[in-house]
Amino acid sequence: NAGVMQNPRHLVRRRGQEARLRCSPMKGHSHVYWYRQLPEEGLKFMVYLQKENIIDESGMPKERFSAEFPKEGPSILRIQQVVRGDSAAYFCASHEAAGAGYGYTFGSGTRLTVV
Amino acid sequence: QKEVEQNSGPLSVPEGAIASLNCTYSDRGSQSFFWYRQYSGKSPELIMSIYSNGDKEDGRFTAQLNKASQYVSLLIRDSQPSDSATYLCAVNGGKAAGNKLTFGGGTRVLVKP
């Protein structure tokens, strides 16, 4: 019973390139949250998706960032024209239903380094 | 801006002692509260959840919640060097907040042998 799977674990991009981060939720889970963690900081909410829908993207920067969760396949967080300030750990979490009682299980994260 | 505040530490604790971590939150509508442990370079791991006022014990961990004071704490008894990590407090604001977790900045705990 695989947990939340994220890949790649480490990603190095040059400034101006695109970064694609993938998150496969736990089996049967249709809700995905993405968080970003800058060095020495807590986790900051970015976006909440259900299958084929963006529910809340209030934490997502308005430019260069986008997210999707298609009917088939993993959720994708896409960062265009990366800058050094995008270097961070990006975590996703999933659960099967919305509800205040849920503490999420996180994937192992993708550590993005922009050089 | 809904906030969750934690002392960043480091909190230095002798082995075998009790580590006491505190967290305050600003949103009175918050419904559920969580503590995560994060080792350096790893992902956060859920260790405790608490939903109602009072204490909840799980092994060496005790979570305490006081909604009137908007305060949640974590006690680690008989601290071990393996407990050295950053502890993140997280609050779920309920449906009105999209059921998303808001995290504090974390408290770094160092358990010295």
XYZ file of N, CA, C and O in Angstrom, chain A residues 33 35 37 41-43 45 48 56 58 91 98-108 111, chain B residues 31-32 34 36 38 41-44 46 51 88 92 94 97-105:
184
model
N -3.017 18.381 -1.809
C -2.551 19.702 -1.376
C -1.060 19.795 -1.698
O -0.315 18.849 -1.479
N 2.422 22.072 -0.780
C 3.027 23.016 0.146
C 4.468 23.270 -0.271
O 5.129 22.405 -0.855
N 8.267 24.639 1.278
C 9.042 24.908 2.483
C 10.373 25.514 2.090
O 11.232 24.833 1.521
N 12.257 27.336 7.316
C 10.914 27.881 7.526
C 9.888 26.756 7.608
O 10.180 25.600 7.320
N 8.655 27.129 8.002
C 7.569 26.161 8.029
C 6.995 25.948 6.639
O 7.462 26.521 5.656
N 5.991 25.112 6.579
C 5.344 24.811 5.303
C 4.295 25.875 4.976
O 3.498 26.246 5.832
N 1.122 26.816 2.455
C 0.124 26.277 1.537
C 0.242 26.940 0.168
O 0.437 28.159 0.059
N -4.827 23.605 -3.495
C -5.633 22.431 -3.152
C -6.404 22.024 -4.405
O -7.092 22.856 -5.007
N -8.635 25.608 -4.418
C -8.118 26.778 -3.708
C -6.677 26.978 -4.136
O -5.844 26.125 -3.889
N -5.084 29.983 -3.448
C -4.784 31.263 -2.819
C -3.321 31.403 -2.408
O -2.836 32.516 -2.221
N 6.277 19.845 -1.040
C 5.636 18.637 -0.535
C 4.184 18.571 -1.000
O 3.507 19.602 -1.076
N -12.684 15.626 1.918
C -12.457 16.881 2.621
C -13.065 16.800 4.011
O -14.111 16.201 4.208
N -12.363 17.386 4.965
C -12.901 17.385 6.327
C -11.883 17.941 7.282
O -10.683 17.775 7.098
N -12.375 18.577 8.327
C -11.471 19.248 9.254
C -10.717 18.274 10.118
O -9.754 18.637 10.772
N -11.125 17.030 10.138
C -10.476 16.080 11.024
C -9.228 15.455 10.453
O -8.591 14.633 11.094
N -8.857 15.864 9.275
C -7.769 15.157 8.608
C -6.425 15.832 8.807
O -6.246 16.999 8.503
N -5.495 15.068 9.329
C -4.099 15.467 9.282
C -3.492 14.759 8.087
O -3.681 13.572 7.907
N -2.815 15.473 7.270
C -2.358 14.890 6.021
C -1.134 14.009 6.205
O -0.339 14.208 7.117
N -0.975 13.087 5.292
C 0.265 12.343 5.141
C 0.995 12.926 3.952
O 0.453 12.992 2.858
N 2.220 13.331 4.172
C 2.990 13.978 3.114
C 3.841 12.976 2.360
O 4.275 11.957 2.904
N 4.079 13.306 1.117
C 5.078 12.585 0.349
C 6.468 12.994 0.786
O 6.639 13.865 1.648
N 7.458 12.370 0.185
C 8.845 12.600 0.585
C 9.390 13.929 0.075
O 10.458 14.354 0.493
N 13.018 18.340 -3.787
C 13.894 19.453 -3.435
C 14.423 20.080 -4.709
O 15.206 19.467 -5.424
N -10.621 23.988 13.912
C -11.356 22.835 14.415
C -10.481 21.660 14.809
O -10.881 20.835 15.623
N -9.319 21.552 14.209
C -8.483 20.406 14.530
C -7.025 20.830 14.480
O -6.663 21.766 13.761
N -2.752 19.630 14.956
C -1.840 18.523 14.699
C -0.408 18.923 15.047
O -0.035 20.095 14.946
N 3.461 17.727 13.907
C 4.294 16.972 12.994
C 5.739 17.045 13.485
O 6.180 18.056 14.024
N 9.644 16.709 12.015
C 10.387 16.746 10.759
C 11.877 16.668 11.057
O 12.448 17.574 11.652
N 16.006 17.409 6.318
C 16.035 16.837 4.972
C 14.934 15.841 4.686
O 14.908 15.240 3.603
N 14.025 15.663 5.642
C 12.943 14.694 5.462
C 11.595 15.396 5.411
O 11.498 16.602 5.631
N 10.553 14.631 5.131
C 9.212 15.207 5.075
C 8.581 15.193 6.470
O 8.975 14.411 7.330
N 7.595 16.051 6.712
C 6.918 16.062 8.010
C 6.156 14.762 8.244
O 5.533 14.222 7.329
N 3.272 13.022 10.744
C 2.215 13.296 11.709
C 2.412 12.440 12.957
O 2.506 11.215 12.864
N -8.567 17.304 18.960
C -9.745 17.987 18.430
C -10.566 18.697 19.506
O -11.350 19.582 19.199
N 6.485 20.771 14.117
C 5.603 21.723 13.454
C 4.190 21.599 14.001
O 3.629 20.498 14.042
N -6.122 23.129 11.316
C -7.090 23.041 10.229
C -8.232 23.999 10.535
O -8.903 23.860 11.551
N -11.039 24.336 9.116
C -12.380 23.874 8.818
C -12.816 24.225 7.406
O -12.034 24.733 6.596
N -12.133 27.526 5.715
C -10.740 27.747 5.293
C -10.310 26.716 4.273
O -9.115 26.523 4.046
N -11.282 26.045 3.673
C -10.943 25.057 2.653
C -10.297 23.811 3.193
O -9.673 23.049 2.458
N -10.434 23.615 4.510
C -9.868 22.434 5.159
C -8.370 22.301 4.926
O -7.832 21.184 4.943
N -7.716 23.402 4.722
C -6.284 23.318 4.544
C -5.590 23.539 5.872
O -6.117 24.188 6.774
N -4.401 22.956 6.003
C -3.613 23.110 7.215
C -2.757 24.368 7.117
O -2.143 24.626 6.082
N -2.735 25.134 8.191
C -1.812 26.251 8.321
C -0.760 25.853 9.344
O -1.094 25.423 10.449
N 0.506 26.001 8.960
C 1.606 25.544 9.801
C 2.293 26.704 10.495
O 2.422 27.803 9.938
N 2.782 26.427 11.697
C 3.714 27.331 12.341
C 5.099 27.134 11.754
O 5.329 26.227 10.953
N 6.016 27.993 12.169
C 7.364 27.927 11.626
C 8.205 26.799 12.191
O 9.294 26.523 11.685
